[in-house]
Coordinates of C-alpha atoms in Angstrom, one line a residue:
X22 CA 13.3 -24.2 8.3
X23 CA 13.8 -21.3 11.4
X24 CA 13.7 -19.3 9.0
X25 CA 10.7 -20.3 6.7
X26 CA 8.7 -20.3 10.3
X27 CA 9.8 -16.7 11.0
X28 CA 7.9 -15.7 7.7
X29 CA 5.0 -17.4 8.3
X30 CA 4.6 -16.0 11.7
X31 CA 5.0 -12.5 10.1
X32 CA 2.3 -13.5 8.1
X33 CA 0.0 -14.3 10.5
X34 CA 0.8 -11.0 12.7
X35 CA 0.3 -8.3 9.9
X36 CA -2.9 -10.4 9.1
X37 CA -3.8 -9.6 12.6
X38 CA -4.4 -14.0 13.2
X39 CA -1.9 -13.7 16.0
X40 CA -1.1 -11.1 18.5
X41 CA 2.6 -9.5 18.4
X42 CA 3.9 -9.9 21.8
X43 CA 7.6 -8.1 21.3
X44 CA 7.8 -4.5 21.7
X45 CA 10.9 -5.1 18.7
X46 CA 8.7 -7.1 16.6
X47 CA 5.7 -4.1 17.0
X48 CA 7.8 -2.0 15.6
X49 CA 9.6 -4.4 12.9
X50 CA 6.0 -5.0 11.6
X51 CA 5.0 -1.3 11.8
X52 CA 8.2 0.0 9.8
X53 CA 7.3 -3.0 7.1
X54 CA 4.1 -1.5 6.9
X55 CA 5.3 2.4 6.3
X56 CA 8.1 1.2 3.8
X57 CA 5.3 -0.2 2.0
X58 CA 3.1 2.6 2.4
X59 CA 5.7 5.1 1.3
X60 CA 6.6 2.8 -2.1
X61 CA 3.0 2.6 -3.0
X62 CA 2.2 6.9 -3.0
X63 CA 5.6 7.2 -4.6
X64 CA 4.5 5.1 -7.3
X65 CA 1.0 6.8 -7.7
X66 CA 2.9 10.1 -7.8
X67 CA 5.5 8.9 -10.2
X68 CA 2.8 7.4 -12.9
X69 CA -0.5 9.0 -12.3
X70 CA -3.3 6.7 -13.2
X71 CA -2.4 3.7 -12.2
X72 CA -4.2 0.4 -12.2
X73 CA -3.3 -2.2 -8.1
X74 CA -2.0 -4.8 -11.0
X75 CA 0.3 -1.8 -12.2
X76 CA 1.0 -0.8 -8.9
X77 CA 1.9 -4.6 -7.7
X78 CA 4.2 -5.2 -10.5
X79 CA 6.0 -1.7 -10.2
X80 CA 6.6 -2.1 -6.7
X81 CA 7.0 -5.8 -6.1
X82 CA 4.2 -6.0 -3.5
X83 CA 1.7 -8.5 -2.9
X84 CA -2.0 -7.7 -4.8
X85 CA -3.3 -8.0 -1.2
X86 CA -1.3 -5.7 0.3
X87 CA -1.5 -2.9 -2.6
X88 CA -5.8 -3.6 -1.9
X89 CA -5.6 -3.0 2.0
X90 CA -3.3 0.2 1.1
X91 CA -5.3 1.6 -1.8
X92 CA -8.3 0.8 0.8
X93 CA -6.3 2.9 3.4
X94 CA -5.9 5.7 1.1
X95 CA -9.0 5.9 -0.1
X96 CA -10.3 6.3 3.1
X97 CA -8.0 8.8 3.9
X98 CA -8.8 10.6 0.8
X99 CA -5.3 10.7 -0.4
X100 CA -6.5 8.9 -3.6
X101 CA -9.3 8.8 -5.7
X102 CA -10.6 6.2 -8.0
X103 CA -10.7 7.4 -11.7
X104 CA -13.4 5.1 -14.7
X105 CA -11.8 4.2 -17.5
X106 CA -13.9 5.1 -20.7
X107 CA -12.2 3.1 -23.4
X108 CA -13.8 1.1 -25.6
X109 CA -12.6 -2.0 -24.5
X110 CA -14.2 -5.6 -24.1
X111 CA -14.7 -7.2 -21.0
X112 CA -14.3 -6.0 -17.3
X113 CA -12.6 -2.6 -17.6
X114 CA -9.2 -1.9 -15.4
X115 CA -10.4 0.6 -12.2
X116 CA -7.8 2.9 -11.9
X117 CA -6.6 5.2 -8.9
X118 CA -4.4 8.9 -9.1
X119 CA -3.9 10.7 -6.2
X120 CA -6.4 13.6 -5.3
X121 CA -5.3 17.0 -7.0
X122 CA -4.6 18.5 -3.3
X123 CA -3.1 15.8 -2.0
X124 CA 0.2 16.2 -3.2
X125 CA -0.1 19.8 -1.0
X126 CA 0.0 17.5 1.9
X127 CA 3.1 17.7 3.4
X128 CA 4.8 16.0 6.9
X129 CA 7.9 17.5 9.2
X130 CA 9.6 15.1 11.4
X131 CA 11.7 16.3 14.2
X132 CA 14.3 14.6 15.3
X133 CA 15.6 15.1 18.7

């Protein structure tokens, strides 16, 4: 039950509903949120065009959290969304590949 009530309240603080108040869970949140970060541009580098459903299954993440990402990127312009042309019926899949220079994008971290 502790447990069950733990995950909810992580819920609720990366949905921003409540407020973290623990330095320690700041930071648990924050890694949870890189981690996922990190899975979802290795995947789009891996596969190229990808569709979020593709994404969410390859990665095991929520469809919500692959939106707010792919929303993230976007913005960043890390990504770019690509229109499917096939001849298909019905509501066409919108796909996203990273940007041609953002793979040139690199970080350095130094430790101390």
């Amino acid at each position: 039950m502790v447990s069950l009530m733990r995950f909810w309240e992580g819920m609720l603080i990366d949905l921003g509903v409540i407020p973290v108040t623990r330095q320690s869970e700041r930071l648990n949140v924050s890694m949870v949120k890189d981690q996922s970060r990190k899975l979802v541009f290795k995947h789009i580098s891996r596969y190229g065009s990808v569709t979020r459903s593709d994404i969410s299954r390859g990665t095991g993440l929520s469809h919500g959290t692959v939106k707010t990402l792919m929303d993230e990127f976007l913005k960043a312009g890390l990504i770019e969304e690509k229109k499917d042309n096939s001849p298909a019926v019905g509501r066409k899949p919108r796909k996203v590949q990273l940007r041609a220079d953002a793979r040139r994008i690199g970080v350095l971290e130094i430790a101390p």
